[in-house]
mmCIF file of C-alpha atoms in Angstrom:
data_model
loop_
_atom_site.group_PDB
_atom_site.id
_atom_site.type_symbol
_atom_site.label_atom_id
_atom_site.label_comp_id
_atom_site.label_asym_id
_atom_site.label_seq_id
_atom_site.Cartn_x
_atom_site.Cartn_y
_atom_site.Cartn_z
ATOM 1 C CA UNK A 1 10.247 -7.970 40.351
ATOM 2 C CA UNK A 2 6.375 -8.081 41.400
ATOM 3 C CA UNK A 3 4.003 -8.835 38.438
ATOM 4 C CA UNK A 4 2.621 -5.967 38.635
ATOM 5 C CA UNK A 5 6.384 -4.180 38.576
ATOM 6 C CA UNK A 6 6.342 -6.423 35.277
ATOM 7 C CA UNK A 7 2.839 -5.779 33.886
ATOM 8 C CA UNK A 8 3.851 -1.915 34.013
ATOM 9 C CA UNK A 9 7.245 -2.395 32.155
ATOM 10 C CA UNK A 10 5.129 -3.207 28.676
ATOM 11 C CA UNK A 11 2.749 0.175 28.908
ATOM 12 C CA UNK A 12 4.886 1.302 26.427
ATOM 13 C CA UNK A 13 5.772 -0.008 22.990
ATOM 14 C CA UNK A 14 9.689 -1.339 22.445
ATOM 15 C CA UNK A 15 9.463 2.006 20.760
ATOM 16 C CA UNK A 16 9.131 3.750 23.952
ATOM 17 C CA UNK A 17 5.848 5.802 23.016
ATOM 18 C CA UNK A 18 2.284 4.140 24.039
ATOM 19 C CA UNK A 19 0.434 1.883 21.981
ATOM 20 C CA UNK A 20 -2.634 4.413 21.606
ATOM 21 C CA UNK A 21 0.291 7.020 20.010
ATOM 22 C CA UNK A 22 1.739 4.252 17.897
ATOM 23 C CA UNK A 23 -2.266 3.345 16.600
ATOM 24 C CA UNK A 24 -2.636 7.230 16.122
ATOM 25 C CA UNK A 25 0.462 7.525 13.728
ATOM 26 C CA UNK A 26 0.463 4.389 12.080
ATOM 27 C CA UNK A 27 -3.444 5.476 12.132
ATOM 28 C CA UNK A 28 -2.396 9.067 10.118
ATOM 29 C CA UNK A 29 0.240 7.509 8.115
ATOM 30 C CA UNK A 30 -1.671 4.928 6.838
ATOM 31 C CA UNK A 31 -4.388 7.546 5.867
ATOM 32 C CA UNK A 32 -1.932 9.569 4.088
ATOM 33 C CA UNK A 33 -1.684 6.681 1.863
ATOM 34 C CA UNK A 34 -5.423 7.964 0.198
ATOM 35 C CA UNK A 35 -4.654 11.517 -1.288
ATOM 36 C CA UNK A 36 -0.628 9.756 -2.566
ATOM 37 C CA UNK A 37 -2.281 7.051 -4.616
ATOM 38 C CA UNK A 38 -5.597 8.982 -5.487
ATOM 39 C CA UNK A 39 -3.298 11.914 -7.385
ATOM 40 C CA UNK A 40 -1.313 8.916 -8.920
ATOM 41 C CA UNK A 41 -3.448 6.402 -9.960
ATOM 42 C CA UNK A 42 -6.563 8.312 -10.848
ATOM 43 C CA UNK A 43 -6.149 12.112 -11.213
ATOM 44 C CA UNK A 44 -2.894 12.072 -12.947
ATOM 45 C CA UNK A 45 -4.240 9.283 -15.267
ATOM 46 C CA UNK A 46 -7.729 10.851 -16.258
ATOM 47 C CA UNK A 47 -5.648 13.731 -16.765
ATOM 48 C CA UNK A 48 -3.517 13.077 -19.348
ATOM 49 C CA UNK A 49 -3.983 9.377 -20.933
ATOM 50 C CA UNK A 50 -6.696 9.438 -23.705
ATOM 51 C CA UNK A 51 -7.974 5.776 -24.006
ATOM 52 C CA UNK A 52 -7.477 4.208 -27.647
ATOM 53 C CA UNK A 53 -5.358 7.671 -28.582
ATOM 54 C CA UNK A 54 -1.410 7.343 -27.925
ATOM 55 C CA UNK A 55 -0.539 10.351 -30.055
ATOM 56 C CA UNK A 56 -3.142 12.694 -27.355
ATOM 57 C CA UNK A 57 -1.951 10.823 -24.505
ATOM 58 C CA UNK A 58 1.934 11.416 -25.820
ATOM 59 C CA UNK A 59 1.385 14.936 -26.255
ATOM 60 C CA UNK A 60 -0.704 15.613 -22.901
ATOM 61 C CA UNK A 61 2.453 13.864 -20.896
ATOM 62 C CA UNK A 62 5.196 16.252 -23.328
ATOM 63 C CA UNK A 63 3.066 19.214 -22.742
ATOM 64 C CA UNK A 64 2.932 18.322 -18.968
ATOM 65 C CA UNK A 65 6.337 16.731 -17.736
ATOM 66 C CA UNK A 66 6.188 18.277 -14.121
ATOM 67 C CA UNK A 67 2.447 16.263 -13.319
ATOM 68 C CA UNK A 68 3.842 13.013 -14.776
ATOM 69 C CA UNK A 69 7.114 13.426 -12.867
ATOM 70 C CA UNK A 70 4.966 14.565 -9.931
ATOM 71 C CA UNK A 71 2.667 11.336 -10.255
ATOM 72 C CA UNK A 72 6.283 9.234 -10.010
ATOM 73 C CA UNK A 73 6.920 10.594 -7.105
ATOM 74 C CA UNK A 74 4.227 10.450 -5.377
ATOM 75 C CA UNK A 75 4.058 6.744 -6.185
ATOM 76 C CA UNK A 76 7.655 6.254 -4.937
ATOM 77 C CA UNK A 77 6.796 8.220 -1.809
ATOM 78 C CA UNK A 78 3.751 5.813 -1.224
ATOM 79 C CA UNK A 79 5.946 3.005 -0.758
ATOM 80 C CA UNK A 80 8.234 4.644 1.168
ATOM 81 C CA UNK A 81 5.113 5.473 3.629
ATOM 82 C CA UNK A 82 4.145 1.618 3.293
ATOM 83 C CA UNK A 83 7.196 0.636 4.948
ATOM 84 C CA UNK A 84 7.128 3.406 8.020
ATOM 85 C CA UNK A 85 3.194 2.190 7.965
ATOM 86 C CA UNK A 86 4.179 -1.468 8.359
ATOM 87 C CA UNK A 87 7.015 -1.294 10.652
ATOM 88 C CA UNK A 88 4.458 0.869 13.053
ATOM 89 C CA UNK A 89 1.371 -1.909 12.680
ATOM 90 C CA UNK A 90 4.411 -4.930 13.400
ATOM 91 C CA UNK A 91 5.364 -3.333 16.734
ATOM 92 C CA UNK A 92 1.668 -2.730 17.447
ATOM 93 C CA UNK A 93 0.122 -6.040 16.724
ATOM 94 C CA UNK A 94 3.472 -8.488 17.565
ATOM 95 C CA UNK A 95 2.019 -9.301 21.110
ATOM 96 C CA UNK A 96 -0.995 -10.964 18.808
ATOM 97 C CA UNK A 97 0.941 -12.979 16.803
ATOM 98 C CA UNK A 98 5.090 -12.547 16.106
ATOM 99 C CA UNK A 99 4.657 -15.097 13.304
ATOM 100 C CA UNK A 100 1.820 -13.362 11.637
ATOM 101 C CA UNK A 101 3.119 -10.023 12.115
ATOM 102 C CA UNK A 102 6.717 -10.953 10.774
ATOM 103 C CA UNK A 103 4.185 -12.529 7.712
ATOM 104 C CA UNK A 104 2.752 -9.227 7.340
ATOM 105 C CA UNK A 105 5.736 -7.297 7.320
ATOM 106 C CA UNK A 106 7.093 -9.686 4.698
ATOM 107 C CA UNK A 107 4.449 -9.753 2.327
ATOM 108 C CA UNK A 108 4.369 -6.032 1.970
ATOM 109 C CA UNK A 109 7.896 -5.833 1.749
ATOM 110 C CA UNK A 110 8.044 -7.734 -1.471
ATOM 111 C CA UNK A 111 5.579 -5.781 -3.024
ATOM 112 C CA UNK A 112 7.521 -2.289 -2.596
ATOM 113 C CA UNK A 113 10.486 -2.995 -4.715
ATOM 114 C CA UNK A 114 7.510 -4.289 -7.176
ATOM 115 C CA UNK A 115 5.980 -1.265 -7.105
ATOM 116 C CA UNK A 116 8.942 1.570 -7.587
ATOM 117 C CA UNK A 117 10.367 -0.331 -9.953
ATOM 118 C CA UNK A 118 7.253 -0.522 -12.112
ATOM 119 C CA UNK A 119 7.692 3.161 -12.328
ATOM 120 C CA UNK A 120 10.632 2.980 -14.925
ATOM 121 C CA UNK A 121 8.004 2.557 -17.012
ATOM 122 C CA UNK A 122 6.957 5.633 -16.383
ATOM 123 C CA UNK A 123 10.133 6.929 -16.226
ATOM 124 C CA UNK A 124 10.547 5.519 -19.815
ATOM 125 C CA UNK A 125 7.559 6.939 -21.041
ATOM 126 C CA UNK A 126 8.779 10.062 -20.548
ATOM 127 C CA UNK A 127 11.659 9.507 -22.044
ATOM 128 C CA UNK A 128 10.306 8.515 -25.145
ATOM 129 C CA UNK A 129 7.952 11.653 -25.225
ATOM 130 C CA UNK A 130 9.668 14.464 -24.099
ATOM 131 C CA UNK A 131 12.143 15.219 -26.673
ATOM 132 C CA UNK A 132 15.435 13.138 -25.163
ATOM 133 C CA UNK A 133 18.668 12.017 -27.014
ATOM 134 C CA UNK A 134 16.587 8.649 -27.018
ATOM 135 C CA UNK A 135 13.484 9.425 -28.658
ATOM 136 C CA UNK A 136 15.617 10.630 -31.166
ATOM 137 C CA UNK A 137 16.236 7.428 -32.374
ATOM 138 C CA UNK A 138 12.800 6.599 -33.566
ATOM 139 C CA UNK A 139 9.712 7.739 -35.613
ATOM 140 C CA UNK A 140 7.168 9.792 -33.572
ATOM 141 C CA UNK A 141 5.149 6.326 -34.707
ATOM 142 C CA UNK A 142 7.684 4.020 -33.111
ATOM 143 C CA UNK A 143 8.016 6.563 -29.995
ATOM 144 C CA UNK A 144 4.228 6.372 -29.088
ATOM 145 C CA UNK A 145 4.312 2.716 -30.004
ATOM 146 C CA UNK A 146 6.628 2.022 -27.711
ATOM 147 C CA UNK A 147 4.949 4.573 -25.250
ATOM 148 C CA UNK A 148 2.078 2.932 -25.322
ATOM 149 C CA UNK A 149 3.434 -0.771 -24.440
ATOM 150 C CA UNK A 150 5.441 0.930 -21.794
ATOM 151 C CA UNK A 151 2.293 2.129 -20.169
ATOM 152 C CA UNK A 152 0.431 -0.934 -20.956
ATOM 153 C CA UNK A 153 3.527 -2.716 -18.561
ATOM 154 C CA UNK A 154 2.871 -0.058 -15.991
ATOM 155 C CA UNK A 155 -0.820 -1.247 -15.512
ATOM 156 C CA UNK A 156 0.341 -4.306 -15.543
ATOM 157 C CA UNK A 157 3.365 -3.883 -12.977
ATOM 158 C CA UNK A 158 0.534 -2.568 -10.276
ATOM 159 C CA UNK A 159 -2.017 -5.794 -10.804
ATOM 160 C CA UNK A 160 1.396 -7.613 -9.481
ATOM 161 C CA UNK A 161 2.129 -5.282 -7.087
ATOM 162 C CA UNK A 162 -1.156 -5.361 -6.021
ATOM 163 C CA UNK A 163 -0.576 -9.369 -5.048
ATOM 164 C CA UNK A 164 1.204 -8.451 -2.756
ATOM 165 C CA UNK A 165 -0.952 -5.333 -1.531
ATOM 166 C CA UNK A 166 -3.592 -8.292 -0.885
ATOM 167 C CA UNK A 167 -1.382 -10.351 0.596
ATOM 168 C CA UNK A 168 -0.303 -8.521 3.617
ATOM 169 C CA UNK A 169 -3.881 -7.546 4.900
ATOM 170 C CA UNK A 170 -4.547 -11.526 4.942
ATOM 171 C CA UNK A 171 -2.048 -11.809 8.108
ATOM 172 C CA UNK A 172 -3.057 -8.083 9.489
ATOM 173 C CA UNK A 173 -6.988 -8.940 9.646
ATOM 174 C CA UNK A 174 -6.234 -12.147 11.352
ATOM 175 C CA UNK A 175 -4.208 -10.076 13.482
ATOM 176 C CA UNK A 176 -6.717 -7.206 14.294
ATOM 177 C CA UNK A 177 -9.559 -10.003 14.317
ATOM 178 C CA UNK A 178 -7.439 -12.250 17.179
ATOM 179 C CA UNK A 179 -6.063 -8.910 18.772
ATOM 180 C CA UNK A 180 -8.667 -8.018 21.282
ATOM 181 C CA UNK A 181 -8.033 -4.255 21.785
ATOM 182 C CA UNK A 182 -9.375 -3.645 17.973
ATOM 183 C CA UNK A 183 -12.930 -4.364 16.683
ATOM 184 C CA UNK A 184 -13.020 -7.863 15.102
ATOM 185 C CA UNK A 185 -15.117 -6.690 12.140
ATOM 186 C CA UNK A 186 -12.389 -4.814 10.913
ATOM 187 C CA UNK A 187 -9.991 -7.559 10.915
ATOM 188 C CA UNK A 188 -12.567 -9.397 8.753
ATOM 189 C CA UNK A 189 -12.771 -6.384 6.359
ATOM 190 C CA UNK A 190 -8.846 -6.515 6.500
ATOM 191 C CA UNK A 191 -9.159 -10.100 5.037
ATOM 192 C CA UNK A 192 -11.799 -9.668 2.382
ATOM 193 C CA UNK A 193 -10.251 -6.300 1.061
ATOM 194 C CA UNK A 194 -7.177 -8.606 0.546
ATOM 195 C CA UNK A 195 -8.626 -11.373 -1.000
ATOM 196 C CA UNK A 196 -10.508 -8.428 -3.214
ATOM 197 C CA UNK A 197 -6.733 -7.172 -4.253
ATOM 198 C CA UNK A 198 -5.867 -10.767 -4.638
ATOM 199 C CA UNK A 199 -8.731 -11.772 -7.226
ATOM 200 C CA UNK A 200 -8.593 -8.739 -9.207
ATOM 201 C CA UNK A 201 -4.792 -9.285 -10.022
ATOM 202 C CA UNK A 202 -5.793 -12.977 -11.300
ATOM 203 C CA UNK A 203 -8.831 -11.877 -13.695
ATOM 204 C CA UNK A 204 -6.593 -9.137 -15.100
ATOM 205 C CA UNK A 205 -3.788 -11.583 -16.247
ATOM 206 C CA UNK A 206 -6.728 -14.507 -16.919
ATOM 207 C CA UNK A 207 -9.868 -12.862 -17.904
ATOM 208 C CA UNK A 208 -8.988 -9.135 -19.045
ATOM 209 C CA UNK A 209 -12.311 -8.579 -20.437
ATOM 210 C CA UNK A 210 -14.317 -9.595 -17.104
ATOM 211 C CA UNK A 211 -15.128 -5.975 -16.015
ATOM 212 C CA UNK A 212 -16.088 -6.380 -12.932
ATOM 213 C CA UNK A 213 -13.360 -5.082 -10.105
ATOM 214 C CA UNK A 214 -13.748 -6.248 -6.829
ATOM 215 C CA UNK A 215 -11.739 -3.689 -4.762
ATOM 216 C CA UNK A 216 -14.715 -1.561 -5.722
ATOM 217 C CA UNK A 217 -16.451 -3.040 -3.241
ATOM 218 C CA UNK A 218 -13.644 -4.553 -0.740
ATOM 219 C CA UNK A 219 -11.698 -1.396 0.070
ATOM 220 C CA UNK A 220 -13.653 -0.314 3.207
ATOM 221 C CA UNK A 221 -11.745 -2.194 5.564
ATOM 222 C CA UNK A 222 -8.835 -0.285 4.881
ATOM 223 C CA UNK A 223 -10.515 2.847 4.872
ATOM 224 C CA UNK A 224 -12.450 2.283 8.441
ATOM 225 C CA UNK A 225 -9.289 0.647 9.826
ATOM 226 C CA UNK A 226 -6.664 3.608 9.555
ATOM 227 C CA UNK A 227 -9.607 5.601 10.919
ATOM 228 C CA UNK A 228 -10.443 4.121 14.004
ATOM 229 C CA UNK A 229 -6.679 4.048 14.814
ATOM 230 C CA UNK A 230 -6.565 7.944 14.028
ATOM 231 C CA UNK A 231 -9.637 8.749 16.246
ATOM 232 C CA UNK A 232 -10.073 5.524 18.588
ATOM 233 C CA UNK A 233 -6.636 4.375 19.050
ATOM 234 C CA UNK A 234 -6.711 1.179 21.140
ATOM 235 C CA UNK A 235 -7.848 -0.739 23.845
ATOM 236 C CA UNK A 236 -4.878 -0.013 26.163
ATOM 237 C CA UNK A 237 -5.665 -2.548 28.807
ATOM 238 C CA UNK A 238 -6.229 -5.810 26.470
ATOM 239 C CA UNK A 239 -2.767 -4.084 24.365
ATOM 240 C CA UNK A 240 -1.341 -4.359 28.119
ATOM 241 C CA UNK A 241 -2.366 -7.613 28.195
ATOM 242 C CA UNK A 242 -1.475 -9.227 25.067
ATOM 243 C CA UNK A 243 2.028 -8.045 25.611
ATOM 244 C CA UNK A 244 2.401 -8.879 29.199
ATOM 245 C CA UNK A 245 1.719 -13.021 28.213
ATOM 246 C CA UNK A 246 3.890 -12.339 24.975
ATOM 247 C CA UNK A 247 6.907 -13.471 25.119
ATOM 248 C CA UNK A 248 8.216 -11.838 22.262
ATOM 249 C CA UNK A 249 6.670 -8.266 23.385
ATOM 250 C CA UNK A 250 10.316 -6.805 24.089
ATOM 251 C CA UNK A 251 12.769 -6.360 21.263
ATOM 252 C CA UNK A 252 12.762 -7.002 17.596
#
């Protein structure tokens, strides 16, 4: 076979669609992530929970069972997006790095069974609220008390979730930043938005009362980066040429 015979053989993915369509859904996926958490994190939240008031925040959730269990879901179904999201950015960037990609791929992965599970909490919040055969075992005090620690272990279930959510962008900036075919700068907003996720998660457990959050200002990298795979895809050629001297390109 003719190198250039060989060079042609890798304009594809191991997915057998181009790298520019892989970008553009891992891109849109990725994206989706935005309106998921945003219902779950922060409308569902400043919708029902009353700060410093359990027996409000109780009766909000009992009068509104379908949100909550809607805000479960969508926080399951975020995860379950994370892992189509990282399996699409491992094929993509591999011809980088196979080590660092694996590492990316592996550090997220922990973090999803984090993550749904922390949503029994949830789940047994509800329980506790709603009327079941198991709130009928306690006082409407002992109920809410126990609602309350339960979503007091939710918050902090995501701050160790959110480790993890840190830790994977460390590997996938390094990734983008070696890459080539995507602008370095976002690669370095990959790794700062990580180290953001990272930091925050250590003050809450260390210094609760800090009040500063970082991710404030450290999520733009993965805002920016999702779009310019949407919109700008990637450089094809340098993709084309990363994978032709990788010698992992094909397969796993």
């Amino acid at each position: 076979m003719e190198a250039s015979d060989a060079k042609d053989s890798v304009r594809s993915t191991d997915l057998g669609i181009s790298p520019n369509r892989l970008a553009r859904i891992a891109g849109f996926l990725h994206l989706s992530l935005i309106p998921v958490g945003v219902f779950g994190i922060l409308y569902v939240p400043s919708t029902l929970f009353v700060p410093g008031d359990i027996a409000t925040t109780a009766s909000n959730i009992a009068a509104n069972e379908s949100l909550f269990r809607l805000s479960i879901v969508s926080a399951l179904l975020a995860q379950v997006i994370n892992i189509f999201v990282v399996i699409l950015l491992y094929k993509l960037l591999k011809p980088v790095s196979k080590n660092l990609a694996s590492l990316m791929v592996i550090f997220l992965l922990l973090g999803v069974p984090i993550a749904m599970l922390n949503e029994l909490t949830h789940y047994a919040t509800l329980l506790l609220v709603s009327g079941s055969e198991y709130s009928a075992s306690f006082t409407t005090e002992q109920s809410q008390g126990l609602a309350s620690l339960f979503l007091d272990l939710h918050q902090h279930g995501i701050f160790i979730a959110q480790i993890f959510w840190g830790l994977w962008l460390l590997p996938m900036g390094l990734l983008v930043y070696k890459s080539g075919f995507i602008p370095r700068v976002l690669g370095v907003l990959l790794v700062i938005g990580g180290l953001g996720y990272m930091i925050d998660s250590f003050i809450f457990f260390l210094a609760p009362s800090f009040g500063i959050t970082f991710t404030d200002f450290t999520f733009i990298g993965e805002l920016l980066f999702p779009l310019w795979l949407l919109i700008k895809g990637v450089n094809a050629e340098r993709w084309e040429e990363s994978a032709f001297e990788s010698p992992q390109v094909v397969g796993g």
